[in-house]
Amino acid sequence: MDFLEALFLIIAMAIAFSSSLIGVRWWISKARLLGFVGRDMNKPSEVYVAEAGGIWVSLATAIGLLSFIGLQTYIVNDQGLLKDFASISLLSFMSGYLGFLDDLLGWKKGLRASHRILLMAPISLPLIVLKVGVPTVVIPFIGVVDLGLFYYLVLIPVGVVGASNGFNMLAGYNGLEAAQGILLLLFTSILGIIKGTDGLTISSLIMVASILGFLVFNKYPARVFPGNTFTYSVGAYFAALTIVYKTIKFSLALFTLYFIELMLFLRGLRNGVYKENFGIPREDGTLIPPYDKSYSLTHFAIRVLIRLKGRAREPEVVLFIAALQTIVGLVTLFLFEIGLLS
C-alpha cells in the first residue's frame, strides 16, 4: 500500500466512522420518539433501548467504500478496486435492509428461519452478477478443480447465508456483536497486510471504523441495540471478503467460536431447550446462568466468571468472549504463517 492509498484509507475510515456516529446518534432519538425500542434483558429493571441501530453501520460502510473509490478515481485515475468494492458495498446494504425488515417485524415475531434463508440467498447477487472471486479449489490428491457455475450459483449463496446467520447466533449483550465484528475484521485486515492484498485490508478497516462509530452508543450501558440489521450485514460482509479475496480456510478458522456456538445450540435442542443467550439479572446487576447447562458461550462465560470472581457482570461476559476471539485470531494467524491455512 503506497502513501496515497494509505491516506485515502484514513479519509474513508474517518468518513465511515463519522457517518455511523452521526447516524446512530440521530436514530436513537427518532427510534425512541417512534416507540421503536426493546427491553434490555440483562438489566434487573425495565430498561428500554433504541432498536436496529446497525442499519447505520451497513450504510456508513458503503459510504466509506465508495468514498475510497471516489478518491482513487478522481485523484489518481485508478479504479482497480471498483468491481470488488461496489459488489461488497451493495451486498452489505442489501443484507442490512433485510435485517432491518426483520427488526421492524419484531423479536420472535419477525421472519421465520426458512424465510430468512430464502431471502438471504439473493443478497449474494452482487457477487454473482459481477463474477467476483475465483471458482477454483484445490482438492487433495486431485489438484485444482474449476467449479464454474456451481461455485457462483450454489457455494456463494450458501457462504453468505451461513455466515450471516452464524454471526447472528452469538449476540444479546451490550457491545458483544460490535466487539466480535471488530475483532473478526481486524484479524482479516492483518491477513491482508501479510498477503499484500490491499483490497482486503482496506475493506476490513473501513467496516471496523463504521462499527467503532456505532460502538460509542452500543457499549455498556447501551443506548442502542444492533439488531439483525447489524448481524446480517456484518456476517454477510465477512463472507463477501472471504469469497472475493479467497480466504476460505483462514475465515473458517477465525469463525471457530460460531461453530462452537452452533454445537451448543444443537445441544440445547437435543435437551429440549431452544436457548436464549441472556443471563438472569439479579438486583445488584450481576448475572447468573439461565439454564442448568451451558447452551451458549455466553452461559459458559457467566459460569467461568462466577467460579473465578464470584460474580459475573455483563461487560465482563463481553470481554471474556472477546478474549476468546482474540486467542482464536492469534492462533489462526499463526497457523496461516506456518502454512496450514494458506
mmCIF file with all atom_site columns, N, CA, C and O in Angstrom, residues 16 47 53 56 72 102 122-123 137 140 155 168 172 178 183 193 221 250 270 282 286 297 311:
data_model
loop_
_atom_site.group_PDB
_atom_site.id
_atom_site.type_symbol
_atom_site.label_atom_id
_atom_site.label_alt_id
_atom_site.label_comp_id
_atom_site.label_asym_id
_atom_site.label_entity_id
_atom_site.label_seq_id
_atom_site.pdbx_PDB_ins_code
_atom_site.Cartn_x
_atom_site.Cartn_y
_atom_site.Cartn_z
_atom_site.occupancy
_atom_site.B_iso_or_equiv
_atom_site.pdbx_formal_charge
_atom_site.auth_seq_id
_atom_site.auth_comp_id
_atom_site.auth_asym_id
_atom_site.auth_atom_id
_atom_site.pdbx_PDB_model_num
ATOM 1  N N  . ALA A 1 16  ? -16.467 6.943   7.224  1.00 0.00 ? 16  ALA A N  1
ATOM 2  C CA . ALA A 1 16  ? -17.298 5.835   7.693  1.00 0.00 ? 16  ALA A CA 1
ATOM 3  C C  . ALA A 1 16  ? -17.616 5.981   9.180  1.00 0.00 ? 16  ALA A C  1
ATOM 4  O O  . ALA A 1 16  ? -18.761 5.791   9.613  1.00 0.00 ? 16  ALA A O  1
ATOM 5  N N  . VAL A 1 47  ? -35.357 -1.584  31.404 1.00 0.00 ? 47  VAL A N  1
ATOM 6  C CA . VAL A 1 47  ? -34.612 -0.583  30.625 1.00 0.00 ? 47  VAL A CA 1
ATOM 7  C C  . VAL A 1 47  ? -34.922 -0.820  29.156 1.00 0.00 ? 47  VAL A C  1
ATOM 8  O O  . VAL A 1 47  ? -34.783 -1.936  28.656 1.00 0.00 ? 47  VAL A O  1
ATOM 9  N N  . GLY A 1 53  ? -30.076 -0.155  15.405 1.00 0.00 ? 53  GLY A N  1
ATOM 10 C CA . GLY A 1 53  ? -29.081 0.862   15.079 1.00 0.00 ? 53  GLY A CA 1
ATOM 11 C C  . GLY A 1 53  ? -28.032 0.396   14.089 1.00 0.00 ? 53  GLY A C  1
ATOM 12 O O  . GLY A 1 53  ? -27.317 1.208   13.508 1.00 0.00 ? 53  GLY A O  1
ATOM 13 N N  . TRP A 1 56  ? -27.084 1.766   10.356 1.00 0.00 ? 56  TRP A N  1
ATOM 14 C CA . TRP A 1 56  ? -26.135 2.836   10.058 1.00 0.00 ? 56  TRP A CA 1
ATOM 15 C C  . TRP A 1 56  ? -24.729 2.303   9.843  1.00 0.00 ? 56  TRP A C  1
ATOM 16 O O  . TRP A 1 56  ? -23.908 2.961   9.195  1.00 0.00 ? 56  TRP A O  1
ATOM 17 N N  . GLN A 1 72  ? -9.742  7.485   -5.310 1.00 0.00 ? 72  GLN A N  1
ATOM 18 C CA . GLN A 1 72  ? -8.835  6.851   -6.262 1.00 0.00 ? 72  GLN A CA 1
ATOM 19 C C  . GLN A 1 72  ? -9.161  7.246   -7.705 1.00 0.00 ? 72  GLN A C  1
ATOM 20 O O  . GLN A 1 72  ? -8.268  7.494   -8.513 1.00 0.00 ? 72  GLN A O  1
ATOM 21 N N  . ASP A 1 102 ? -36.515 -7.464  9.355  1.00 0.00 ? 102 ASP A N  1
ATOM 22 C CA . ASP A 1 102 ? -36.717 -8.437  10.432 1.00 0.00 ? 102 ASP A CA 1
ATOM 23 C C  . ASP A 1 102 ? -36.882 -7.724  11.773 1.00 0.00 ? 102 ASP A C  1
ATOM 24 O O  . ASP A 1 102 ? -37.737 -8.082  12.591 1.00 0.00 ? 102 ASP A O  1
ATOM 25 N N  . PRO A 1 122 ? -30.615 -14.390 -2.308 1.00 0.00 ? 122 PRO A N  1
ATOM 26 C CA . PRO A 1 122 ? -30.478 -13.411 -3.397 1.00 0.00 ? 122 PRO A CA 1
ATOM 27 C C  . PRO A 1 122 ? -29.568 -12.236 -3.055 1.00 0.00 ? 122 PRO A C  1
ATOM 28 O O  . PRO A 1 122 ? -29.138 -11.514 -3.962 1.00 0.00 ? 122 PRO A O  1
ATOM 29 N N  . ILE A 1 123 ? -29.275 -12.029 -1.768 1.00 0.00 ? 123 ILE A N  1
ATOM 30 C CA . ILE A 1 123 ? -28.404 -10.923 -1.389 1.00 0.00 ? 123 ILE A CA 1
ATOM 31 C C  . ILE A 1 123 ? -26.984 -11.140 -1.907 1.00 0.00 ? 123 ILE A C  1
ATOM 32 O O  . ILE A 1 123 ? -26.205 -10.201 -2.050 1.00 0.00 ? 123 ILE A O  1
ATOM 33 N N  . VAL A 1 137 ? -10.890 -24.588 -6.642 1.00 0.00 ? 137 VAL A N  1
ATOM 34 C CA . VAL A 1 137 ? -10.482 -25.090 -5.331 1.00 0.00 ? 137 VAL A CA 1
ATOM 35 C C  . VAL A 1 137 ? -9.411  -26.148 -5.526 1.00 0.00 ? 137 VAL A C  1
ATOM 36 O O  . VAL A 1 137 ? -9.331  -26.783 -6.582 1.00 0.00 ? 137 VAL A O  1
ATOM 37 N N  . PRO A 1 140 ? -7.293  -32.285 -2.264 1.00 0.00 ? 140 PRO A N  1
ATOM 38 C CA . PRO A 1 140 ? -6.163  -33.198 -2.036 1.00 0.00 ? 140 PRO A CA 1
ATOM 39 C C  . PRO A 1 140 ? -6.196  -34.411 -2.963 1.00 0.00 ? 140 PRO A C  1
ATOM 40 O O  . PRO A 1 140 ? -7.264  -34.993 -3.202 1.00 0.00 ? 140 PRO A O  1
ATOM 41 N N  . LEU A 1 155 ? -22.332 -22.229 -4.065 1.00 0.00 ? 155 LEU A N  1
ATOM 42 C CA . LEU A 1 155 ? -21.419 -22.040 -2.934 1.00 0.00 ? 155 LEU A CA 1
ATOM 43 C C  . LEU A 1 155 ? -21.418 -20.611 -2.398 1.00 0.00 ? 155 LEU A C  1
ATOM 44 O O  . LEU A 1 155 ? -21.366 -20.406 -1.180 1.00 0.00 ? 155 LEU A O  1
ATOM 45 N N  . ASN A 1 168 ? -25.183 -14.146 13.711 1.00 0.00 ? 168 ASN A N  1
ATOM 46 C CA . ASN A 1 168 ? -26.366 -13.738 14.470 1.00 0.00 ? 168 ASN A CA 1
ATOM 47 C C  . ASN A 1 168 ? -26.584 -14.581 15.733 1.00 0.00 ? 168 ASN A C  1
ATOM 48 O O  . ASN A 1 168 ? -27.351 -14.210 16.612 1.00 0.00 ? 168 ASN A O  1
ATOM 49 N N  . GLY A 1 172 ? -26.707 -10.518 22.005 1.00 0.00 ? 172 GLY A N  1
ATOM 50 C CA . GLY A 1 172 ? -27.616 -10.277 23.107 1.00 0.00 ? 172 GLY A CA 1
ATOM 51 C C  . GLY A 1 172 ? -27.046 -9.524  24.299 1.00 0.00 ? 172 GLY A C  1
ATOM 52 O O  . GLY A 1 172 ? -27.746 -9.319  25.289 1.00 0.00 ? 172 GLY A O  1
ATOM 53 N N  . ALA A 1 178 ? -20.746 -5.949  18.351 1.00 0.00 ? 178 ALA A N  1
ATOM 54 C CA . ALA A 1 178 ? -19.809 -4.959  17.808 1.00 0.00 ? 178 ALA A CA 1
ATOM 55 C C  . ALA A 1 178 ? -18.365 -5.375  18.059 1.00 0.00 ? 178 ALA A C  1
ATOM 56 O O  . ALA A 1 178 ? -17.510 -5.284  17.161 1.00 0.00 ? 178 ALA A O  1
ATOM 57 N N  . LEU A 1 183 ? -13.191 -7.499  15.964 1.00 0.00 ? 183 LEU A N  1
ATOM 58 C CA . LEU A 1 183 ? -12.091 -8.462  16.051 1.00 0.00 ? 183 LEU A CA 1
ATOM 59 C C  . LEU A 1 183 ? -11.978 -9.313  14.786 1.00 0.00 ? 183 LEU A C  1
ATOM 60 O O  . LEU A 1 183 ? -10.876 -9.521  14.266 1.00 0.00 ? 183 LEU A O  1
ATOM 61 N N  . ILE A 1 193 ? -2.612  -7.517  5.160  1.00 0.00 ? 193 ILE A N  1
ATOM 62 C CA . ILE A 1 193 ? -1.270  -6.928  5.216  1.00 0.00 ? 193 ILE A CA 1
ATOM 63 C C  . ILE A 1 193 ? -0.206  -7.990  4.955  1.00 0.00 ? 193 ILE A C  1
ATOM 64 O O  . ILE A 1 193 ? 0.742   -7.778  4.194  1.00 0.00 ? 193 ILE A O  1
ATOM 65 N N  . PRO A 1 221 ? -23.450 0.994   29.462 1.00 0.00 ? 221 PRO A N  1
ATOM 66 C CA . PRO A 1 221 ? -24.837 0.572   29.212 1.00 0.00 ? 221 PRO A CA 1
ATOM 67 C C  . PRO A 1 221 ? -25.335 1.115   27.876 1.00 0.00 ? 221 PRO A C  1
ATOM 68 O O  . PRO A 1 221 ? -25.242 2.322   27.615 1.00 0.00 ? 221 PRO A O  1
ATOM 69 N N  . PHE A 1 250 ? -8.726  -19.566 6.191  1.00 0.00 ? 250 PHE A N  1
ATOM 70 C CA . PHE A 1 250 ? -8.466  -18.603 7.265  1.00 0.00 ? 250 PHE A CA 1
ATOM 71 C C  . PHE A 1 250 ? -9.770  -18.165 7.927  1.00 0.00 ? 250 PHE A C  1
ATOM 72 O O  . PHE A 1 250 ? -9.878  -18.132 9.155  1.00 0.00 ? 250 PHE A O  1
ATOM 73 N N  . ARG A 1 270 ? -31.270 -30.824 21.567 1.00 0.00 ? 270 ARG A N  1
ATOM 74 C CA . ARG A 1 270 ? -31.293 -32.247 21.948 1.00 0.00 ? 270 ARG A CA 1
ATOM 75 C C  . ARG A 1 270 ? -31.884 -32.428 23.337 1.00 0.00 ? 270 ARG A C  1
ATOM 76 O O  . ARG A 1 270 ? -32.523 -33.442 23.632 1.00 0.00 ? 270 ARG A O  1
ATOM 77 N N  . ARG A 1 282 ? -29.666 -10.199 38.454 1.00 0.00 ? 282 ARG A N  1
ATOM 78 C CA . ARG A 1 282 ? -30.021 -10.054 39.861 1.00 0.00 ? 282 ARG A CA 1
ATOM 79 C C  . ARG A 1 282 ? -30.091 -8.574  40.212 1.00 0.00 ? 282 ARG A C  1
ATOM 80 O O  . ARG A 1 282 ? -29.698 -7.716  39.432 1.00 0.00 ? 282 ARG A O  1
ATOM 81 N N  . THR A 1 286 ? -25.596 -8.173  38.624 1.00 0.00 ? 286 THR A N  1
ATOM 82 C CA . THR A 1 286 ? -24.819 -9.326  38.182 1.00 0.00 ? 286 THR A CA 1
ATOM 83 C C  . THR A 1 286 ? -25.737 -10.333 37.509 1.00 0.00 ? 286 THR A C  1
ATOM 84 O O  . THR A 1 286 ? -26.962 -10.242 37.588 1.00 0.00 ? 286 THR A O  1
ATOM 85 N N  . LEU A 1 297 ? -22.018 -19.796 24.438 1.00 0.00 ? 297 LEU A N  1
ATOM 86 C CA . LEU A 1 297 ? -20.763 -19.334 25.014 1.00 0.00 ? 297 LEU A CA 1
ATOM 87 C C  . LEU A 1 297 ? -20.998 -18.264 26.078 1.00 0.00 ? 297 LEU A C  1
ATOM 88 O O  . LEU A 1 297 ? -20.186 -18.109 26.997 1.00 0.00 ? 297 LEU A O  1
ATOM 89 N N  . ARG A 1 311 ? -18.723 -13.632 40.778 1.00 0.00 ? 311 ARG A N  1
ATOM 90 C CA . ARG A 1 311 ? -19.833 -12.896 40.171 1.00 0.00 ? 311 ARG A CA 1
ATOM 91 C C  . ARG A 1 311 ? -19.557 -12.741 38.678 1.00 0.00 ? 311 ARG A C  1
ATOM 92 O O  . ARG A 1 311 ? -18.418 -12.936 38.208 1.00 0.00 ? 311 ARG A O  1
#
